[in-house]
PDB file of C-alpha atoms in Angstrom:
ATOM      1  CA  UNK A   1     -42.670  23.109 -37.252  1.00 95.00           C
ATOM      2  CA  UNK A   2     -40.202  20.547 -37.736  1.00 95.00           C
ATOM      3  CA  UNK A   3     -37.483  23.121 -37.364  1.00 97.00           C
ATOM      4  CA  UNK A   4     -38.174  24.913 -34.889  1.00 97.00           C
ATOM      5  CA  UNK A   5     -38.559  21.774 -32.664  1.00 97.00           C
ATOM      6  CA  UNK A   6     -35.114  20.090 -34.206  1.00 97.00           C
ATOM      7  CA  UNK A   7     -33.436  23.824 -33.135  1.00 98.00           C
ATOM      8  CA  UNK A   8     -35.287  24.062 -29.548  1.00 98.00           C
ATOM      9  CA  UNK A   9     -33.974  20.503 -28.848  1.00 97.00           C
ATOM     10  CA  UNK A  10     -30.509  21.462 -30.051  1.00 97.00           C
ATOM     11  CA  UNK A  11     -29.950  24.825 -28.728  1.00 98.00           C
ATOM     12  CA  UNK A  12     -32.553  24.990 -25.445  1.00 97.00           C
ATOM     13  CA  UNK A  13     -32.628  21.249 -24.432  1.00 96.00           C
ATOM     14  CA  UNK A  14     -35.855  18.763 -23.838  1.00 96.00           C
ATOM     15  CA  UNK A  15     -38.069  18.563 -22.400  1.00 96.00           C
ATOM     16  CA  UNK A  16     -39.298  22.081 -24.764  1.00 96.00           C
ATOM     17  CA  UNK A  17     -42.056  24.087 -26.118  1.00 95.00           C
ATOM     18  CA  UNK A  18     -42.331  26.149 -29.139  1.00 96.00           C
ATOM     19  CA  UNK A  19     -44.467  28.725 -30.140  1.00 95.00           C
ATOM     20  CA  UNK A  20     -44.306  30.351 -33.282  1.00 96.00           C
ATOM     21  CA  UNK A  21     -46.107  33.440 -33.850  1.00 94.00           C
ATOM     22  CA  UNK A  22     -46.201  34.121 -37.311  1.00 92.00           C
ATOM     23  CA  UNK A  23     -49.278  33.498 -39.621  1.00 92.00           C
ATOM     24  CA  UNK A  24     -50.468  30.772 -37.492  1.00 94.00           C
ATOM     25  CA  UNK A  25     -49.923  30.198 -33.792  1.00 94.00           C
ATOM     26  CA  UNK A  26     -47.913  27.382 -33.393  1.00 95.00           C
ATOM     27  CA  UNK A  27     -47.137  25.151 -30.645  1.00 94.00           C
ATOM     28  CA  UNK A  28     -44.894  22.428 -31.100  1.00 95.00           C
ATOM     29  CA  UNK A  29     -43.450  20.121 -28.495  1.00 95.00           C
ATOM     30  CA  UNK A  30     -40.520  18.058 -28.159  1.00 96.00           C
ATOM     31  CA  UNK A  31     -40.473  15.366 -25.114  1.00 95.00           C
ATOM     32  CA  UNK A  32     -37.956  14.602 -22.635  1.00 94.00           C
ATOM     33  CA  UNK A  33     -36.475  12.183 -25.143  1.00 96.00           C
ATOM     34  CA  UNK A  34     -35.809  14.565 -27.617  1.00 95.00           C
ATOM     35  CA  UNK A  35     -38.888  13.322 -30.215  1.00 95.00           C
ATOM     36  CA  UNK A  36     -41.304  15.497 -31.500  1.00 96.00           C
ATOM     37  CA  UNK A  37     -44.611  14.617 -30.187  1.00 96.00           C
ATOM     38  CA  UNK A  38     -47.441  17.035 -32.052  1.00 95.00           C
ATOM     39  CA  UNK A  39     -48.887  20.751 -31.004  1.00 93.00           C
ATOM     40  CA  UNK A  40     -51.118  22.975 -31.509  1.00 92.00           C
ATOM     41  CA  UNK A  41     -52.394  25.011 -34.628  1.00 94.00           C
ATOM     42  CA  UNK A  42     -54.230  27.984 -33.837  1.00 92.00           C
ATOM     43  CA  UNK A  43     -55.768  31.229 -36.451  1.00 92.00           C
ATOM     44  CA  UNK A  44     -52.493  34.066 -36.197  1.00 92.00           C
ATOM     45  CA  UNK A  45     -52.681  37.130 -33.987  1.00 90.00           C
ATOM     46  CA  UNK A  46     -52.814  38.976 -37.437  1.00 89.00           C
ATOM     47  CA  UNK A  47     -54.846  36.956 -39.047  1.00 91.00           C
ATOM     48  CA  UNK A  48     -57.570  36.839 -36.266  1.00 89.00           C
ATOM     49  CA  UNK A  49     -56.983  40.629 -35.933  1.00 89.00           C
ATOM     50  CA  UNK A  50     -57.970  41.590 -39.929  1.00 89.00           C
ATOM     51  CA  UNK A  51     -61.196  39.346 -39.848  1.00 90.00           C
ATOM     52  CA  UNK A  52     -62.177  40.948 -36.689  1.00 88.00           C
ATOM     53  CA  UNK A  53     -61.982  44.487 -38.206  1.00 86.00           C
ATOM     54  CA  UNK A  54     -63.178  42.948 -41.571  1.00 88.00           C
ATOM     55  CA  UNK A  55     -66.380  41.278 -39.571  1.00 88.00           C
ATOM     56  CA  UNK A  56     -66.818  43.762 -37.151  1.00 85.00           C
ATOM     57  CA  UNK A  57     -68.936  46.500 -37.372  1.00 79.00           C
ATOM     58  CA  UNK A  58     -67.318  49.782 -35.826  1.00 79.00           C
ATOM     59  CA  UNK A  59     -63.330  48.142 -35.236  1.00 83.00           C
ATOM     60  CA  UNK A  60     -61.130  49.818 -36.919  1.00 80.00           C
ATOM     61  CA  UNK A  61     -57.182  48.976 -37.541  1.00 80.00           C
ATOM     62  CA  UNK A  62     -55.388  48.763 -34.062  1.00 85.00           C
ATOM     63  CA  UNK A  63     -52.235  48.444 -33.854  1.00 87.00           C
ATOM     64  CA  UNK A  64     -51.169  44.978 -32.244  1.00 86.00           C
ATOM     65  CA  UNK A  65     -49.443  46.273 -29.192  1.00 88.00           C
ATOM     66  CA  UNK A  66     -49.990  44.992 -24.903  1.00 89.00           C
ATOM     67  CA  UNK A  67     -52.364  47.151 -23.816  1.00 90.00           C
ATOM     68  CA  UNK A  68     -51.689  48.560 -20.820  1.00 89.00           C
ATOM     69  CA  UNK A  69     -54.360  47.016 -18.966  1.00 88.00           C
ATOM     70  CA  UNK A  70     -56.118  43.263 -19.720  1.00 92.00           C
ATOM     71  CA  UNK A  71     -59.354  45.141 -18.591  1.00 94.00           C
ATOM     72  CA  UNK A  72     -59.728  47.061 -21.741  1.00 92.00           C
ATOM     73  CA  UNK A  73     -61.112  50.859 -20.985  1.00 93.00           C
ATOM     74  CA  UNK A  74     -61.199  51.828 -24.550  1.00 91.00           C
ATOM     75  CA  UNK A  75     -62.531  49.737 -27.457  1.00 87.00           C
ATOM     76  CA  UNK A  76     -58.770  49.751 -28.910  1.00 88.00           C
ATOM     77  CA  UNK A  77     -57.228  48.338 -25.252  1.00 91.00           C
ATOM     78  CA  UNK A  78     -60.240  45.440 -25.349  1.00 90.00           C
ATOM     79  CA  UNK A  79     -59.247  44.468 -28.331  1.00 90.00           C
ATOM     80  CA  UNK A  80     -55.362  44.875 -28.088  1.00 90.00           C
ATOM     81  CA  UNK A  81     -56.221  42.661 -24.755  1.00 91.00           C
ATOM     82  CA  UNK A  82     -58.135  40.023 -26.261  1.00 89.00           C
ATOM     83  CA  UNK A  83     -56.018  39.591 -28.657  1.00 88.00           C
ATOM     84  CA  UNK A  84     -52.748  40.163 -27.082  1.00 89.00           C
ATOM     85  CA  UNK A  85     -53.118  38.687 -23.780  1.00 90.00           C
ATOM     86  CA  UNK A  86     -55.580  36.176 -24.794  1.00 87.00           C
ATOM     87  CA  UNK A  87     -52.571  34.726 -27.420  1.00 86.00           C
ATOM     88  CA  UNK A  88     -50.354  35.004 -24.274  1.00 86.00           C
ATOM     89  CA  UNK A  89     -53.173  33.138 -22.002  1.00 85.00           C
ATOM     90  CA  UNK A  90     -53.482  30.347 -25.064  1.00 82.00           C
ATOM     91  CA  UNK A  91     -49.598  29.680 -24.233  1.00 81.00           C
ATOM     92  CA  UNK A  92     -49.533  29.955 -21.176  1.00 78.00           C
ATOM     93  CA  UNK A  93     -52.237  27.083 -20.823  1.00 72.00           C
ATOM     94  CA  UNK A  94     -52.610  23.356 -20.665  1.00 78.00           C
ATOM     95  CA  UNK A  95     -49.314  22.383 -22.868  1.00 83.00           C
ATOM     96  CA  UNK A  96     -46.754  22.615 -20.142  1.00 81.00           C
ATOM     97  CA  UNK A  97     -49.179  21.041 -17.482  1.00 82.00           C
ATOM     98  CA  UNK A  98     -49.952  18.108 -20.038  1.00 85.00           C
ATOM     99  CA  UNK A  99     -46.284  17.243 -20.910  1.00 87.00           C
ATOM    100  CA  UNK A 100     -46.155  16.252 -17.459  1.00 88.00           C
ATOM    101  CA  UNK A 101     -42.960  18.320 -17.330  1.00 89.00           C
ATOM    102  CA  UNK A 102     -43.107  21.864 -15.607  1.00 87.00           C
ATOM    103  CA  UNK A 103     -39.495  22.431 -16.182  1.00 88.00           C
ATOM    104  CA  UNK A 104     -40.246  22.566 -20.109  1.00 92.00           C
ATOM    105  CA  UNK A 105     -38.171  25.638 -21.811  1.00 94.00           C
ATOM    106  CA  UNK A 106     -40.746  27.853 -23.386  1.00 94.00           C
ATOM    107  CA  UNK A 107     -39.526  29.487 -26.685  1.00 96.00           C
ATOM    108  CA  UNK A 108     -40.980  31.710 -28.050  1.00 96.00           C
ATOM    109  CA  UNK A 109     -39.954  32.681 -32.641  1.00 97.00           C
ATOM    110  CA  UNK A 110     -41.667  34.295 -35.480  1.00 95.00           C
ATOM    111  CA  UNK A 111     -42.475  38.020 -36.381  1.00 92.00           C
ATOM    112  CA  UNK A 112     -45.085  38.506 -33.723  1.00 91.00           C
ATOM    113  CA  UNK A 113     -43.194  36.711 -31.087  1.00 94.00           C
ATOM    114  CA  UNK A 114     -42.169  40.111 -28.870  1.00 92.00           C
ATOM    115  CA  UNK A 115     -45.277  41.762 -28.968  1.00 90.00           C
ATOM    116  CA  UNK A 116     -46.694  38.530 -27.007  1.00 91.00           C
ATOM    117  CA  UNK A 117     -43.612  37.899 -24.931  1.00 91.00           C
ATOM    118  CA  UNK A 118     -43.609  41.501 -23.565  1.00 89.00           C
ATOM    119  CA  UNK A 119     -47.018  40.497 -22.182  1.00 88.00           C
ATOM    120  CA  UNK A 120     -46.354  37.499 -19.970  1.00 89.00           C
ATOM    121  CA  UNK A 121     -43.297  35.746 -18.566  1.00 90.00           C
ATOM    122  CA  UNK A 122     -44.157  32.131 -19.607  1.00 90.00           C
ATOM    123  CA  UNK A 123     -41.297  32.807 -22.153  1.00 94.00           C
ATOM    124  CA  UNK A 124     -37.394  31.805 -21.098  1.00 95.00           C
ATOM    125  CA  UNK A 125     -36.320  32.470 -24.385  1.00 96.00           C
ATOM    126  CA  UNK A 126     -37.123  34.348 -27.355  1.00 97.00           C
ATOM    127  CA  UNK A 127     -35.437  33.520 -30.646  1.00 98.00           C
ATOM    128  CA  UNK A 128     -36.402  35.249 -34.002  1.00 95.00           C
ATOM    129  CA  UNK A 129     -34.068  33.305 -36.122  1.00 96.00           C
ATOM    130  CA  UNK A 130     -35.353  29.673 -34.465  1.00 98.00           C
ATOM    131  CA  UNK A 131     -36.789  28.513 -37.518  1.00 97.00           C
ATOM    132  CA  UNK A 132     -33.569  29.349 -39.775  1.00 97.00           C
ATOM    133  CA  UNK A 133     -31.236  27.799 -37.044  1.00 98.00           C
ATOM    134  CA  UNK A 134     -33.665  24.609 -37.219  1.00 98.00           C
ATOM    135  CA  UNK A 135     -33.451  24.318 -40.853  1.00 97.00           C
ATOM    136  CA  UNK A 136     -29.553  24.688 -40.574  1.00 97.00           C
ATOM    137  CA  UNK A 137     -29.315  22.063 -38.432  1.00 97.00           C
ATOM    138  CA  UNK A 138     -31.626  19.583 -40.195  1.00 96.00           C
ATOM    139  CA  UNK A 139     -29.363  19.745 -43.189  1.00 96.00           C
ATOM    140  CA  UNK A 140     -25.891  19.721 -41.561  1.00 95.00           C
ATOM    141  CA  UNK A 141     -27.282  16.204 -39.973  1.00 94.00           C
ATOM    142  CA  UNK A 142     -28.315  15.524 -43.741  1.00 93.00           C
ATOM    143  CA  UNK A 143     -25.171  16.118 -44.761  1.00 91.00           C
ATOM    144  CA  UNK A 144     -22.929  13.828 -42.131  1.00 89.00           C
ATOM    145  CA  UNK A 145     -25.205  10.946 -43.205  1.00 85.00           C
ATOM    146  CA  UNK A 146     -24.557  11.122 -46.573  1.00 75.00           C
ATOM    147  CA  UNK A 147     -21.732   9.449 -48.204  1.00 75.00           C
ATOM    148  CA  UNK A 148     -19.014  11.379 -49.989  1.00 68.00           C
ATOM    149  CA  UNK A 149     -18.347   9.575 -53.700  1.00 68.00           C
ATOM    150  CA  UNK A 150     -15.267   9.469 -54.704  1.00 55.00           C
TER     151      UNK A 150
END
């Protein structure tokens, strides 16, 4: 999480929002300042996907796709909707409004990160590699701090 918001402040500016859809939703926010300030931690689209076939009685496997519709006409678009489209609705909720700053870059990583960003435009960026970039970054700064010995 750490990362991601180091690389977001770096490469996309502050005030900025991550979210990382990988086994968890993330969202992670970095303030007009620059500083980390906290998130959000919320069940994967995968994860939440499996237990609801696992759970549910008559669900089968659907592939995690945007449906074409969010009114679901077939059991596979409801659930491709709710699960979809009700990620993208998480995101594109009460973060932005409660930073107090509407001109927040969204950013959207991790391996499920297109499938949700196809299905709403509260994205301006999407970045796979986010987290790697982030981690790069943390330890070139780790590296001008420390001293060379002689």
């Amino acid at each position: 999480r750490i990362a991601n918001a180091v690389a977001a402040e770096k490469l996309y500016g502050a005030p900025s929002i991550v979210v990382d859809f990988g086994t968890a939703t993330n969202i992670d926010v970095v303030d007009s300042d620059g500083y980390y300030i906290g998130g959000a931690i919320a069940p994967g689209l995968r994860i939440s996907m499996d237990a609801l076939v696992a759970r549910a009685a008559r669900i089968a496997s659907i592939p995690l796709e945007t449906p074409p519709h969010a009114i679901g006409r077939t059991t596979e678009e409801a659930v491709q909707s709710g699960a979809v489209l009700g990620t993208a609705a998480m995101v594109e909720g009460r973060i932005r409004a409660e930073l107090g700053a509407p001109e927040a870059r969204v950013i959207a990583t991790g391996g499920l990160a297109n499938i949700v960003a196809d299905s709403t435009n509260v994205f301006d960026v999407v970045d796979g590699q986010l987290t790697l970039k982030g981690i790069c970054e943390i330890a070139r700064r780790m590296r001008d701090r420390v001293p060379r010995s002689a």
